[in-house]
DNA sequence: ATCCTCCCCTAC
DNA sequence: TAAGGTAGGGGAGGAT
């Protein structure tokens, strides 16, 4: 069996082994699903935290003709964090359409190491194995059988005193305290494991995706009937039931009626926070946010699952696909919750559509969703509360008052702990009581807007509309866990990483910001170590913002400002417990100039003023910390520039790109002009005259070419110098590899061409060989499938690379079901069929990449959606034929 | 009166 | 051990 396995392995992954031997870093993990080895390339965008091992593991395993433990081959930089990560191999392959979480299907005792688990699983394959491998592992298999197998899940409820933990769990000895003190990549790792980060980012992600959907060609249920008189608007609010738990147990129906919770760790200390609990668990009083130890005290036989972020993503994608199928106007609230605006004729029963959607969600995801239906968003949202779990509720207009009468005010959106307390003081606990308070009084007590809103809400009035597209007003990142600094070097390093993170997010959204806000949490006087391990505990929060004249999103500027603002707080860094950086007053990144300008500016400034360009405008409003920052400590616009000492470090005037200079914000231009003692302005003026003199036939393209030449020249001249080394901190290449984990590929695809190209250049070379000349793009999708091959051959690239570089081009605006449309689809499908045939044995990774990309892109274009829908079965059939099983995308 | 900054609160 | 984020809205109070 083993030799069969190895043979198959060699056959399938020859080329990968070849790449491995070239020293490429791969991460992979063996998973036994129809005897297939799964290998993914090391790219955090794909790894999702799986263990990363050195390539030798594969080669050595083959040489030894046995499956060696991967542990000694694990990459050091990942060893600490990655091993504790749950296994998500199962997310890659799944069985006959059922995406089973194999790893999660096995109950692991805390002591069971990951490698044991690998072997234990492997034995599933070698049922009648006679080789060393299976014998060697049969004992372990027993061990797992007796303790940990899935069947124990069934009997587990009888073992009342043991709490089960379901997840990949590493050897504990590999785990070390995780904080800013011990992990140089803390920021990056932190976001990878933070559930709140995922919750926070997902909302935007689905909003963004829906925006793409709208701007693409297809949108259904657009109610072609404009005769609105016979229609009524209804709002449906759909919310998945205890999402995090439902998803991880969706393949274990036996657990449905057992108490289950999701959290990071099942350590005996029990200071991990429960993130989500299912309804049986809630019946014991277990709630999100509760410590595990408290939850266990209430329910000793609670089953605890680890997070499975990739599964959440998968289900959320399915969820939104279904919603978009049924409704044009979908407002994403979070990964598992959305509002739909539907128009119905007077005779239609609004409950029917909710019923259909919920049914489809369940059939697709095997997770239940609840729905609330009402005349407005407020009523729909409230109705959902009554509907949960797994139900739906319609509040017709004539029942609104009756429904609201007994409703506690805390159920109203916007009423949190504080507002509830304020109103409780006035002996107001229900909506009917709230109605007795006049609007004036409410506004006086709670502020004008809040008072107005609540006055409306308790009467069932809500004028807000379901908005599919919402403008992003701020982008930021913060960390309030694990933050411990011993000196200013630590804090500075942390700030730099945070800036990289924020910069990447800004780039990902194609925006820049003018106002930079730094928020710091400082241990409150007298507050001891927090109850929560590495938590921030009782803190005082201080924040300060700064508005610059020109919007920024580059790491260099962010770091300069963040560093300076942080310094202005005059804090004892040992007391800092959390830091956040946020940008607001966002502006769209100028895609046409941005890439070039930015790099030149970086070059200019890193060379010219290594001390840093100072912000020109700074505002600092009163708060308690203002007194400790004497105004003298604040930079003024002129102080920074007037230091003539910088002049010796300036690049010669001949090296300055005047086009860039011309486009600088006036303040910065003045600053630079000052540095060059007025020479800049003179040159610009004389150039302008020259330009006017020359004919105006200079093509834009030529300008761009010149720009590039100048920029390249500058780069060449600066590269070997010290200046470029000092600048390397700010280079994109420096922030790319690590932080790519934070980039949603859908975002990457949405980036302006130049920015995307820039980012792609930072990826391993085999992924980005080519950019396509304009000529090769035209009419490509219209051509026969042989043209595609010709194109790929000529460009010497992979299809996935082409897709990635040409995301924009690939979403043409062609009307569905036209002849053109059909021709494209047929041709493309033919091409894909052939491409699959060519790659299925030699490069399964490429096929995986292609279909992942297509999946993403298909949300933008109904053409691509149709292409994807048609070709996916071909791929799956081929996978099934060659390997058995199914590729899980 | 209006804008801005620094908070706080809320929701997921 | 554990991963307490993100973003919007709005109020208080100061600056203009």
PDB file of C-alpha atoms in Angstrom, chain A residues 492-649:
ATOM      1  CA  UNK A 492       9.246  50.924  17.425  1.00  0.00           C
ATOM      2  CA  UNK A 493       9.502  47.543  15.793  1.00  0.00           C
ATOM      3  CA  UNK A 494       5.888  46.884  16.639  1.00  0.00           C
ATOM      4  CA  UNK A 495       4.800  50.208  15.219  1.00  0.00           C
ATOM      5  CA  UNK A 496       6.638  49.458  12.020  1.00  0.00           C
ATOM      6  CA  UNK A 497       4.869  46.130  11.652  1.00  0.00           C
ATOM      7  CA  UNK A 498       1.553  47.726  12.364  1.00  0.00           C
ATOM      8  CA  UNK A 499       2.235  50.352   9.725  1.00  0.00           C
ATOM      9  CA  UNK A 500       3.083  47.669   7.216  1.00  0.00           C
ATOM     10  CA  UNK A 501      -0.172  45.973   7.996  1.00  0.00           C
ATOM     11  CA  UNK A 502      -2.195  49.149   7.636  1.00  0.00           C
ATOM     12  CA  UNK A 503      -0.376  50.134   4.477  1.00  0.00           C
ATOM     13  CA  UNK A 504      -1.135  46.793   2.958  1.00  0.00           C
ATOM     14  CA  UNK A 505      -4.789  47.104   3.838  1.00  0.00           C
ATOM     15  CA  UNK A 506      -4.932  50.552   2.307  1.00  0.00           C
ATOM     16  CA  UNK A 507      -3.289  49.297  -0.848  1.00  0.00           C
ATOM     17  CA  UNK A 508      -5.646  46.376  -0.847  1.00  0.00           C
ATOM     18  CA  UNK A 509      -8.564  48.778  -0.939  1.00  0.00           C
ATOM     19  CA  UNK A 510      -6.848  51.131  -3.357  1.00  0.00           C
ATOM     20  CA  UNK A 511      -7.105  54.101  -1.036  1.00  0.00           C
ATOM     21  CA  UNK A 512      -4.972  56.555   0.858  1.00  0.00           C
ATOM     22  CA  UNK A 513      -5.827  58.561   3.910  1.00  0.00           C
ATOM     23  CA  UNK A 514      -5.179  62.053   5.145  1.00  0.00           C
ATOM     24  CA  UNK A 515      -5.929  61.650   8.824  1.00  0.00           C
ATOM     25  CA  UNK A 516      -3.803  59.231  10.783  1.00  0.00           C
ATOM     26  CA  UNK A 517      -4.989  58.277  14.230  1.00  0.00           C
ATOM     27  CA  UNK A 518      -2.812  56.452  16.696  1.00  0.00           C
ATOM     28  CA  UNK A 519      -4.525  54.850  19.644  1.00  0.00           C
ATOM     29  CA  UNK A 520      -2.644  53.456  22.574  1.00  0.00           C
ATOM     30  CA  UNK A 521      -3.874  51.480  25.537  1.00  0.00           C
ATOM     31  CA  UNK A 522      -1.874  52.010  28.689  1.00  0.00           C
ATOM     32  CA  UNK A 523      -2.187  50.024  31.871  1.00  0.00           C
ATOM     33  CA  UNK A 524      -4.269  51.927  34.344  1.00  0.00           C
ATOM     34  CA  UNK A 525      -2.528  52.989  37.517  1.00  0.00           C
ATOM     35  CA  UNK A 526      -2.891  50.274  40.072  1.00  0.00           C
ATOM     36  CA  UNK A 527      -4.167  47.709  37.623  1.00  0.00           C
ATOM     37  CA  UNK A 528      -2.432  44.368  38.093  1.00  0.00           C
ATOM     38  CA  UNK A 529      -1.798  41.646  35.560  1.00  0.00           C
ATOM     39  CA  UNK A 530      -5.002  41.033  33.644  1.00  0.00           C
ATOM     40  CA  UNK A 531      -7.077  37.952  34.351  1.00  0.00           C
ATOM     41  CA  UNK A 532      -6.874  37.090  30.721  1.00  0.00           C
ATOM     42  CA  UNK A 533      -3.534  35.684  29.708  1.00  0.00           C
ATOM     43  CA  UNK A 534      -1.627  38.364  27.793  1.00  0.00           C
ATOM     44  CA  UNK A 535      -4.734  40.486  27.778  1.00  0.00           C
ATOM     45  CA  UNK A 536      -4.657  44.248  28.005  1.00  0.00           C
ATOM     46  CA  UNK A 537      -6.480  44.346  31.312  1.00  0.00           C
ATOM     47  CA  UNK A 538      -7.745  47.574  32.777  1.00  0.00           C
ATOM     48  CA  UNK A 539      -6.434  50.325  30.556  1.00  0.00           C
ATOM     49  CA  UNK A 540      -6.616  53.962  29.796  1.00  0.00           C
ATOM     50  CA  UNK A 541      -6.983  54.727  26.118  1.00  0.00           C
ATOM     51  CA  UNK A 542      -5.330  57.692  24.548  1.00  0.00           C
ATOM     52  CA  UNK A 543      -5.499  58.647  20.940  1.00  0.00           C
ATOM     53  CA  UNK A 544      -4.139  61.387  18.815  1.00  0.00           C
ATOM     54  CA  UNK A 545      -4.725  62.145  15.209  1.00  0.00           C
ATOM     55  CA  UNK A 546      -2.855  64.050  12.619  1.00  0.00           C
ATOM     56  CA  UNK A 547      -4.042  65.362   9.305  1.00  0.00           C
ATOM     57  CA  UNK A 548      -1.576  65.721   6.475  1.00  0.00           C
ATOM     58  CA  UNK A 549      -2.180  67.739   3.330  1.00  0.00           C
ATOM     59  CA  UNK A 550      -1.601  64.889   0.928  1.00  0.00           C
ATOM     60  CA  UNK A 551      -3.157  61.488   1.423  1.00  0.00           C
ATOM     61  CA  UNK A 552      -0.730  58.699   2.186  1.00  0.00           C
ATOM     62  CA  UNK A 553      -0.677  54.940   2.313  1.00  0.00           C
ATOM     63  CA  UNK A 554       2.988  54.062   2.163  1.00  0.00           C
ATOM     64  CA  UNK A 555       4.748  52.446   5.061  1.00  0.00           C
ATOM     65  CA  UNK A 556       7.410  55.096   5.245  1.00  0.00           C
ATOM     66  CA  UNK A 557       5.096  58.010   5.822  1.00  0.00           C
ATOM     67  CA  UNK A 558       2.845  56.016   8.096  1.00  0.00           C
ATOM     68  CA  UNK A 559       5.731  54.925  10.214  1.00  0.00           C
ATOM     69  CA  UNK A 560       7.192  58.387  10.482  1.00  0.00           C
ATOM     70  CA  UNK A 561       3.923  59.804  11.661  1.00  0.00           C
ATOM     71  CA  UNK A 562       3.049  56.899  13.912  1.00  0.00           C
ATOM     72  CA  UNK A 563       6.470  56.975  15.516  1.00  0.00           C
ATOM     73  CA  UNK A 564       6.325  60.665  16.099  1.00  0.00           C
ATOM     74  CA  UNK A 565       2.810  60.563  17.485  1.00  0.00           C
ATOM     75  CA  UNK A 566       3.706  57.669  19.721  1.00  0.00           C
ATOM     76  CA  UNK A 567       6.671  59.619  21.028  1.00  0.00           C
ATOM     77  CA  UNK A 568       4.469  62.615  21.710  1.00  0.00           C
ATOM     78  CA  UNK A 569       2.537  60.575  24.251  1.00  0.00           C
ATOM     79  CA  UNK A 570       5.679  60.333  26.398  1.00  0.00           C
ATOM     80  CA  UNK A 571       4.754  56.956  27.702  1.00  0.00           C
ATOM     81  CA  UNK A 572       6.611  54.363  29.638  1.00  0.00           C
ATOM     82  CA  UNK A 573       6.552  51.699  26.945  1.00  0.00           C
ATOM     83  CA  UNK A 574       6.488  48.960  29.577  1.00  0.00           C
ATOM     84  CA  UNK A 575       2.980  50.054  30.440  1.00  0.00           C
ATOM     85  CA  UNK A 576       1.643  49.900  26.893  1.00  0.00           C
ATOM     86  CA  UNK A 577      -0.951  47.172  26.397  1.00  0.00           C
ATOM     87  CA  UNK A 578      -2.361  47.912  22.994  1.00  0.00           C
ATOM     88  CA  UNK A 579      -1.738  49.957  19.877  1.00  0.00           C
ATOM     89  CA  UNK A 580      -3.971  50.830  16.949  1.00  0.00           C
ATOM     90  CA  UNK A 581      -3.430  52.793  13.784  1.00  0.00           C
ATOM     91  CA  UNK A 582      -6.259  54.015  11.649  1.00  0.00           C
ATOM     92  CA  UNK A 583      -6.558  56.173   8.557  1.00  0.00           C
ATOM     93  CA  UNK A 584      -9.555  58.273   7.694  1.00  0.00           C
ATOM     94  CA  UNK A 585     -10.416  60.972   5.172  1.00  0.00           C
ATOM     95  CA  UNK A 586      -9.808  58.398   2.570  1.00  0.00           C
ATOM     96  CA  UNK A 587      -9.199  59.205  -1.039  1.00  0.00           C
ATOM     97  CA  UNK A 588      -8.893  56.908  -3.973  1.00  0.00           C
ATOM     98  CA  UNK A 589      -5.397  55.965  -4.799  1.00  0.00           C
ATOM     99  CA  UNK A 590      -4.535  57.420  -8.173  1.00  0.00           C
ATOM    100  CA  UNK A 591      -3.955  54.233 -10.088  1.00  0.00           C
ATOM    101  CA  UNK A 592      -2.293  55.764 -13.090  1.00  0.00           C
ATOM    102  CA  UNK A 593       0.485  57.569 -11.330  1.00  0.00           C
ATOM    103  CA  UNK A 594       0.585  56.086  -7.948  1.00  0.00           C
ATOM    104  CA  UNK A 595       3.046  53.254  -8.347  1.00  0.00           C
ATOM    105  CA  UNK A 596       5.659  55.289 -10.101  1.00  0.00           C
ATOM    106  CA  UNK A 597       5.265  58.390  -8.020  1.00  0.00           C
ATOM    107  CA  UNK A 598       5.361  56.621  -4.775  1.00  0.00           C
ATOM    108  CA  UNK A 599       8.523  54.752  -5.456  1.00  0.00           C
ATOM    109  CA  UNK A 600      10.154  57.916  -6.661  1.00  0.00           C
ATOM    110  CA  UNK A 601       9.004  59.851  -3.688  1.00  0.00           C
ATOM    111  CA  UNK A 602      10.353  57.155  -1.446  1.00  0.00           C
ATOM    112  CA  UNK A 603      13.630  57.390  -3.258  1.00  0.00           C
ATOM    113  CA  UNK A 604      13.637  61.115  -3.081  1.00  0.00           C
ATOM    114  CA  UNK A 605      12.871  61.332   0.545  1.00  0.00           C
ATOM    115  CA  UNK A 606      14.873  58.434   1.768  1.00  0.00           C
ATOM    116  CA  UNK A 607      17.786  59.985   0.110  1.00  0.00           C
ATOM    117  CA  UNK A 608      17.029  63.600   0.724  1.00  0.00           C
ATOM    118  CA  UNK A 609      15.824  63.685   4.266  1.00  0.00           C
ATOM    119  CA  UNK A 610      16.556  60.557   6.087  1.00  0.00           C
ATOM    120  CA  UNK A 611      15.375  62.328   9.149  1.00  0.00           C
ATOM    121  CA  UNK A 612      11.971  62.115   7.659  1.00  0.00           C
ATOM    122  CA  UNK A 613       9.633  64.510   6.045  1.00  0.00           C
ATOM    123  CA  UNK A 614       7.615  66.148   8.695  1.00  0.00           C
ATOM    124  CA  UNK A 615       3.920  66.481   8.441  1.00  0.00           C
ATOM    125  CA  UNK A 616       2.880  69.945   7.596  1.00  0.00           C
ATOM    126  CA  UNK A 617      -0.217  70.168   9.588  1.00  0.00           C
ATOM    127  CA  UNK A 618      -0.766  68.763  13.002  1.00  0.00           C
ATOM    128  CA  UNK A 619      -3.712  69.038  15.199  1.00  0.00           C
ATOM    129  CA  UNK A 620      -3.810  68.024  18.722  1.00  0.00           C
ATOM    130  CA  UNK A 621      -6.903  68.625  20.649  1.00  0.00           C
ATOM    131  CA  UNK A 622      -7.414  68.679  24.304  1.00  0.00           C
ATOM    132  CA  UNK A 623      -7.411  65.602  26.303  1.00  0.00           C
ATOM    133  CA  UNK A 624      -5.743  64.569  29.449  1.00  0.00           C
ATOM    134  CA  UNK A 625      -2.508  63.695  27.789  1.00  0.00           C
ATOM    135  CA  UNK A 626      -2.091  66.952  26.033  1.00  0.00           C
ATOM    136  CA  UNK A 627      -0.390  68.623  28.933  1.00  0.00           C
ATOM    137  CA  UNK A 628       2.410  66.111  28.900  1.00  0.00           C
ATOM    138  CA  UNK A 629       3.170  67.007  25.322  1.00  0.00           C
ATOM    139  CA  UNK A 630       4.523  70.499  25.413  1.00  0.00           C
ATOM    140  CA  UNK A 631       3.825  72.389  22.254  1.00  0.00           C
ATOM    141  CA  UNK A 632       7.509  72.674  21.605  1.00  0.00           C
ATOM    142  CA  UNK A 633       7.634  68.932  21.160  1.00  0.00           C
ATOM    143  CA  UNK A 634       5.238  69.149  18.300  1.00  0.00           C
ATOM    144  CA  UNK A 635       6.780  69.690  14.958  1.00  0.00           C
ATOM    145  CA  UNK A 636       5.761  72.683  12.984  1.00  0.00           C
ATOM    146  CA  UNK A 637       5.687  72.844   9.271  1.00  0.00           C
ATOM    147  CA  UNK A 638       8.784  74.873   8.999  1.00  0.00           C
ATOM    148  CA  UNK A 639      11.004  73.447  11.665  1.00  0.00           C
ATOM    149  CA  UNK A 640      11.767  70.315   9.782  1.00  0.00           C
ATOM    150  CA  UNK A 641      12.636  71.938   6.539  1.00  0.00           C
ATOM    151  CA  UNK A 642      14.770  74.665   7.844  1.00  0.00           C
ATOM    152  CA  UNK A 643      17.531  72.329   8.836  1.00  0.00           C
ATOM    153  CA  UNK A 644      20.028  73.076   6.184  1.00  0.00           C
ATOM    154  CA  UNK A 645      22.217  70.207   7.222  1.00  0.00           C
ATOM    155  CA  UNK A 646      20.179  67.907   5.062  1.00  0.00           C
ATOM    156  CA  UNK A 647      21.313  69.499   1.906  1.00  0.00           C
ATOM    157  CA  UNK A 648      24.451  67.479   1.598  1.00  0.00           C
ATOM    158  CA  UNK A 649      22.349  64.315   1.392  1.00  0.00           C
TER     159      UNK A 649
END
